[in-house]
Coordinates of C-alpha atoms in Angstrom, one line a residue:
M1 CA 1.0 10.4 10.2
S2 CA -1.9 8.1 10.4
L3 CA -5.5 7.8 9.5
V4 CA -7.0 11.2 8.9
V5 CA -10.4 12.2 10.3
S6 CA -12.5 15.3 9.9
D7 CA -15.4 15.7 12.2
K8 CA -16.3 19.0 10.4
H9 CA -16.5 17.4 6.9
R10 CA -17.4 13.8 8.1
Y11 CA -14.7 11.8 6.4
V12 CA -12.1 9.2 7.3
F13 CA -9.0 8.7 5.1
V14 CA -7.2 5.4 5.5
E15 CA -3.5 5.4 4.3
L16 CA -2.0 2.5 2.4
P17 CA 1.8 2.4 1.8
R18 CA 3.1 3.6 -1.6
T19 CA -0.2 4.6 -3.0
G20 CA 0.1 8.4 -2.9
S21 CA -1.4 8.5 0.6
S22 CA 1.2 10.9 1.9
A23 CA 0.2 13.6 -0.6
I24 CA -3.5 13.2 0.2
R25 CA -2.9 13.1 4.0
R26 CA -0.9 16.3 3.7
T27 CA -3.6 18.1 1.7
L28 CA -6.4 16.9 4.0
T29 CA -4.6 18.1 7.2
Q30 CA -3.6 21.4 5.7
R31 CA -6.6 22.3 3.6
Y32 CA -9.6 20.3 4.7
D33 CA -9.7 20.2 8.5
G34 CA -8.3 16.7 8.8
R35 CA -6.5 15.6 11.9
P36 CA -4.2 12.5 12.2
V37 CA -5.3 9.7 14.5
L38 CA -3.6 6.5 15.6
Y39 CA -0.4 5.9 13.6
K40 CA 0.7 5.9 10.0
H41 CA -0.9 3.1 8.0
A42 CA -3.1 2.0 10.9
T43 CA -6.1 0.0 9.7
Y44 CA -9.8 1.1 9.6
E45 CA -10.6 -1.8 12.0
E46 CA -8.3 -0.2 14.6
F47 CA -10.0 3.1 14.1
L48 CA -13.4 1.5 14.6
K49 CA -12.4 0.3 18.1
T50 CA -12.1 3.9 19.3
A51 CA -14.5 5.7 17.0
S52 CA -17.8 7.2 18.2
E53 CA -21.0 5.9 16.7
E54 CA -21.3 9.1 14.7
Q55 CA -17.7 8.7 13.3
K56 CA -18.6 5.2 12.1
K57 CA -21.0 6.8 9.7
Y58 CA -18.4 9.0 8.0
F59 CA -17.5 8.8 4.4
V60 CA -14.5 6.5 4.2
F61 CA -11.9 6.4 1.4
S62 CA -8.4 5.1 0.7
C63 CA -6.0 4.4 -2.1
I64 CA -4.8 1.4 -4.1
R65 CA -2.0 0.7 -6.6
N66 CA -1.2 -1.8 -9.3
P67 CA 1.1 -4.3 -7.6
L68 CA 3.3 -4.5 -10.7
D69 CA 4.1 -0.8 -10.2
D70 CA 4.2 -1.1 -6.4
A71 CA 6.9 -3.8 -6.6
V72 CA 9.1 -1.6 -8.7
S73 CA 8.5 1.4 -6.4
L74 CA 9.5 -0.7 -3.3
Y75 CA 12.7 -1.9 -5.1
F76 CA 13.8 1.7 -5.7
K77 CA 13.0 2.8 -2.2
L78 CA 15.3 0.0 -1.0
K79 CA 17.9 0.8 -3.6
T80 CA 18.1 4.5 -2.8
N81 CA 17.5 4.1 1.0
H82 CA 14.4 6.3 0.7
K83 CA 14.4 8.8 3.6
N84 CA 17.1 6.7 5.3
K85 CA 14.4 4.2 6.3
F86 CA 15.8 1.0 4.7
Q87 CA 19.4 0.8 5.8
S88 CA 20.7 0.9 9.3
G89 CA 23.9 2.8 8.6
G90 CA 25.8 0.6 11.0
R91 CA 23.2 1.0 13.7
R92 CA 22.0 -2.2 15.4
Q93 CA 18.3 -2.8 14.7
P94 CA 15.9 -4.3 17.2
V95 CA 15.6 -8.0 16.7
L96 CA 11.8 -7.9 16.2
R97 CA 12.1 -5.1 13.6
T98 CA 14.8 -7.1 11.8
M99 CA 12.7 -10.2 11.7
I100 CA 9.7 -8.4 10.3
R101 CA 11.8 -6.7 7.6
R102 CA 13.3 -10.0 6.6
L103 CA 9.8 -11.5 6.2
Q104 CA 8.9 -8.5 4.0
G105 CA 12.0 -8.9 1.9
K106 CA 13.5 -5.7 3.1
A107 CA 16.4 -7.0 5.2
G108 CA 19.8 -7.7 3.7
F109 CA 19.1 -5.7 0.5
H110 CA 22.2 -4.7 -1.4
P111 CA 22.1 -1.5 -3.5
Q112 CA 23.6 -3.4 -6.4
T113 CA 20.9 -5.9 -6.5
S114 CA 19.0 -5.9 -9.8
F115 CA 15.2 -5.6 -9.9
P116 CA 14.8 -9.2 -11.3
E117 CA 17.0 -10.6 -8.5
F118 CA 15.0 -8.6 -5.9
F119 CA 11.7 -9.7 -7.4
L120 CA 12.4 -13.4 -7.7
K121 CA 13.7 -13.4 -4.1
S122 CA 10.9 -11.4 -2.5
Y123 CA 7.8 -12.5 -4.4
K124 CA 7.2 -16.2 -4.3
L125 CA 3.7 -16.6 -2.9
P126 CA 0.4 -15.2 -4.2
Y127 CA 0.4 -11.5 -3.3
D128 CA -2.1 -9.8 -1.0
Q129 CA -2.0 -6.8 1.3
W130 CA -4.3 -5.2 3.9
S131 CA -6.5 -3.4 1.4
S132 CA -8.2 -6.8 1.5
L133 CA -9.3 -6.1 5.1
S134 CA -11.9 -3.5 4.3
H135 CA -11.3 -1.6 1.1
H136 CA -14.3 -3.3 -0.5
R137 CA -16.5 -1.7 2.2
F138 CA -15.2 1.9 1.7
D139 CA -17.2 4.6 0.0
Y140 CA -14.4 5.3 -2.5
V141 CA -11.1 3.8 -3.5
I142 CA -8.6 6.1 -5.2
G143 CA -6.4 4.6 -7.8
F144 CA -2.8 5.6 -7.7
E145 CA -2.9 5.7 -11.5
N146 CA -5.6 8.4 -11.4
L147 CA -4.6 10.1 -8.1
A148 CA -5.5 13.7 -8.8
S149 CA -8.8 13.1 -10.7
D150 CA -10.0 10.4 -8.2
F151 CA -9.2 12.7 -5.2
A152 CA -11.1 15.5 -7.0
E153 CA -14.1 13.1 -7.2
V154 CA -13.8 12.4 -3.4
L155 CA -13.9 16.2 -2.7
K156 CA -16.9 16.6 -4.9
R157 CA -18.8 13.8 -3.1
L158 CA -17.9 15.5 0.2
G159 CA -19.2 18.8 -1.1
L160 CA -15.7 20.4 -0.9
K161 CA -14.1 22.6 -3.4
P162 CA -10.5 22.0 -4.6
V163 CA -8.3 24.7 -3.0
S164 CA -5.0 23.6 -4.4
T165 CA -3.5 21.0 -6.7
L166 CA -2.5 17.7 -5.2
P167 CA 1.3 18.1 -4.3
V168 CA 3.9 15.6 -5.3
W169 CA 5.0 14.1 -2.0
N170 CA 7.2 11.2 -1.0
R171 CA 8.3 10.6 -4.6
T172 CA 10.5 7.5 -5.2
S173 CA 13.8 8.5 -6.8
G174 CA 15.7 6.3 -9.3
K175 CA 12.6 5.1 -11.1
T176 CA 12.9 6.5 -14.6
R177 CA 10.9 4.2 -16.9
D178 CA 7.4 2.7 -17.1
F179 CA 7.2 0.0 -14.5
A180 CA 6.5 -2.8 -17.0
S181 CA 9.9 -2.2 -18.7
Y182 CA 11.7 -3.5 -15.5
Y183 CA 10.2 -7.0 -15.9
T184 CA 12.2 -9.7 -17.7
P185 CA 10.6 -12.8 -19.3
R186 CA 11.3 -14.8 -16.1
T187 CA 9.9 -12.2 -13.7
I188 CA 6.9 -11.8 -16.0
E189 CA 6.0 -15.4 -15.5
R190 CA 6.5 -15.1 -11.8
A191 CA 4.4 -11.9 -11.7
K192 CA 1.5 -13.6 -13.4
C193 CA 1.4 -16.2 -10.6
V194 CA 1.9 -14.0 -7.6
F195 CA -0.1 -11.0 -8.7
G196 CA -2.8 -12.6 -10.8
P197 CA -5.5 -13.2 -8.1
Y198 CA -5.1 -9.8 -6.5
M199 CA -5.1 -8.0 -9.8
K200 CA -8.2 -9.8 -11.0
Q201 CA -9.9 -8.8 -7.7
W202 CA -9.2 -5.1 -8.2
G203 CA -9.7 -4.9 -11.9
Y204 CA -6.0 -4.5 -12.9
E205 CA -4.7 -6.1 -16.1
F206 CA -1.3 -7.3 -17.2
P207 CA 0.3 -5.6 -20.2
P208 CA -1.3 -7.2 -23.3
E209 CA 2.2 -8.0 -24.7
W210 CA 2.7 -10.3 -21.8
G211 CA 0.3 -12.8 -23.3
D212 CA -2.1 -15.1 -21.4
A213 CA -2.3 -14.4 -17.7
E214 CA -5.2 -16.6 -16.6
V215 CA -5.1 -17.4 -12.9
G216 CA -4.6 -21.2 -12.4
G217 CA -6.7 -23.2 -10.0
W218 CA -3.8 -24.0 -7.6
T219 CA -2.7 -20.3 -7.5
G220 CA -6.2 -19.2 -6.7
L221 CA -6.5 -21.8 -3.9
Q222 CA -3.2 -20.7 -2.5
F223 CA -4.4 -17.1 -2.6
K224 CA -7.5 -17.9 -0.6
M225 CA -5.8 -20.0 2.0
L226 CA -3.0 -17.4 2.5
R227 CA -5.6 -14.7 2.8
M228 CA -7.1 -16.3 5.8
L229 CA -3.8 -16.4 7.5
R230 CA -3.0 -12.9 6.5
L231 CA -6.3 -11.5 7.7
F232 CA -5.6 -13.0 11.1
Y233 CA -2.2 -11.3 11.1
W234 CA -3.5 -8.0 10.0
K235 CA -6.4 -8.0 12.4
Q236 CA -4.8 -9.6 15.5
L237 CA -1.0 -9.5 15.4
R238 CA -0.1 -6.5 13.4
P239 CA -1.5 -3.9 15.8
V240 CA 0.4 -5.6 18.7
L241 CA 3.6 -5.6 16.7
H242 CA 3.3 -1.9 15.8
Q243 CA 2.7 -1.1 19.5
V244 CA 5.9 -3.0 20.4
L245 CA 7.9 -1.3 17.6
R246 CA 6.8 2.1 18.7
Q247 CA 8.1 1.6 22.2

């Protein structure tokens, strides 16, 4: 469960959490001669460190998702303890893993917590994620909102024929409505601040009924400053932490 590479078809697929990556990975490995390398959600930069010169020329693609939708999905994964990944069940968690989960807003989550409570506690600074590392350099970025049609376009560009429909995999339970309906007036205003710069970068728009969502100068500056710190973490510290957590 990792990056997926096919030397036969000359592609690299880079997974991104909660973007439909699991369904695509499964299809690539079962139908299109893909093989997993590294670990799940490893970065393309990590792959390049061990890739051959020929592999560095492969067609590269990944996925992305509207952060408004992603936040709701994360909330319900926590609430339903998706695949038993988010609650310890009484088991003592390693200190380092607990610290990281606390920073990610995943530690100490109570199933009775409402989405507004979770959102206001977990999303305070301008949002970013490691799609900012290299997605802009990829040959294609699949939108979660158009997962099947975008994946079909990738296969077309690779000269491959669809051999099956894209399966529904790793679905989040509990989410029964359109993501926008979970936001309250207070969380809407917070969402405009924390998601505005990232959504503008990737061409996402806020629901029109939410009114003006222009990114303010201070928010934009925060986003740029935090990006420098986050890029350092994603490039330098994250691979080391994952190595420690896998031990």
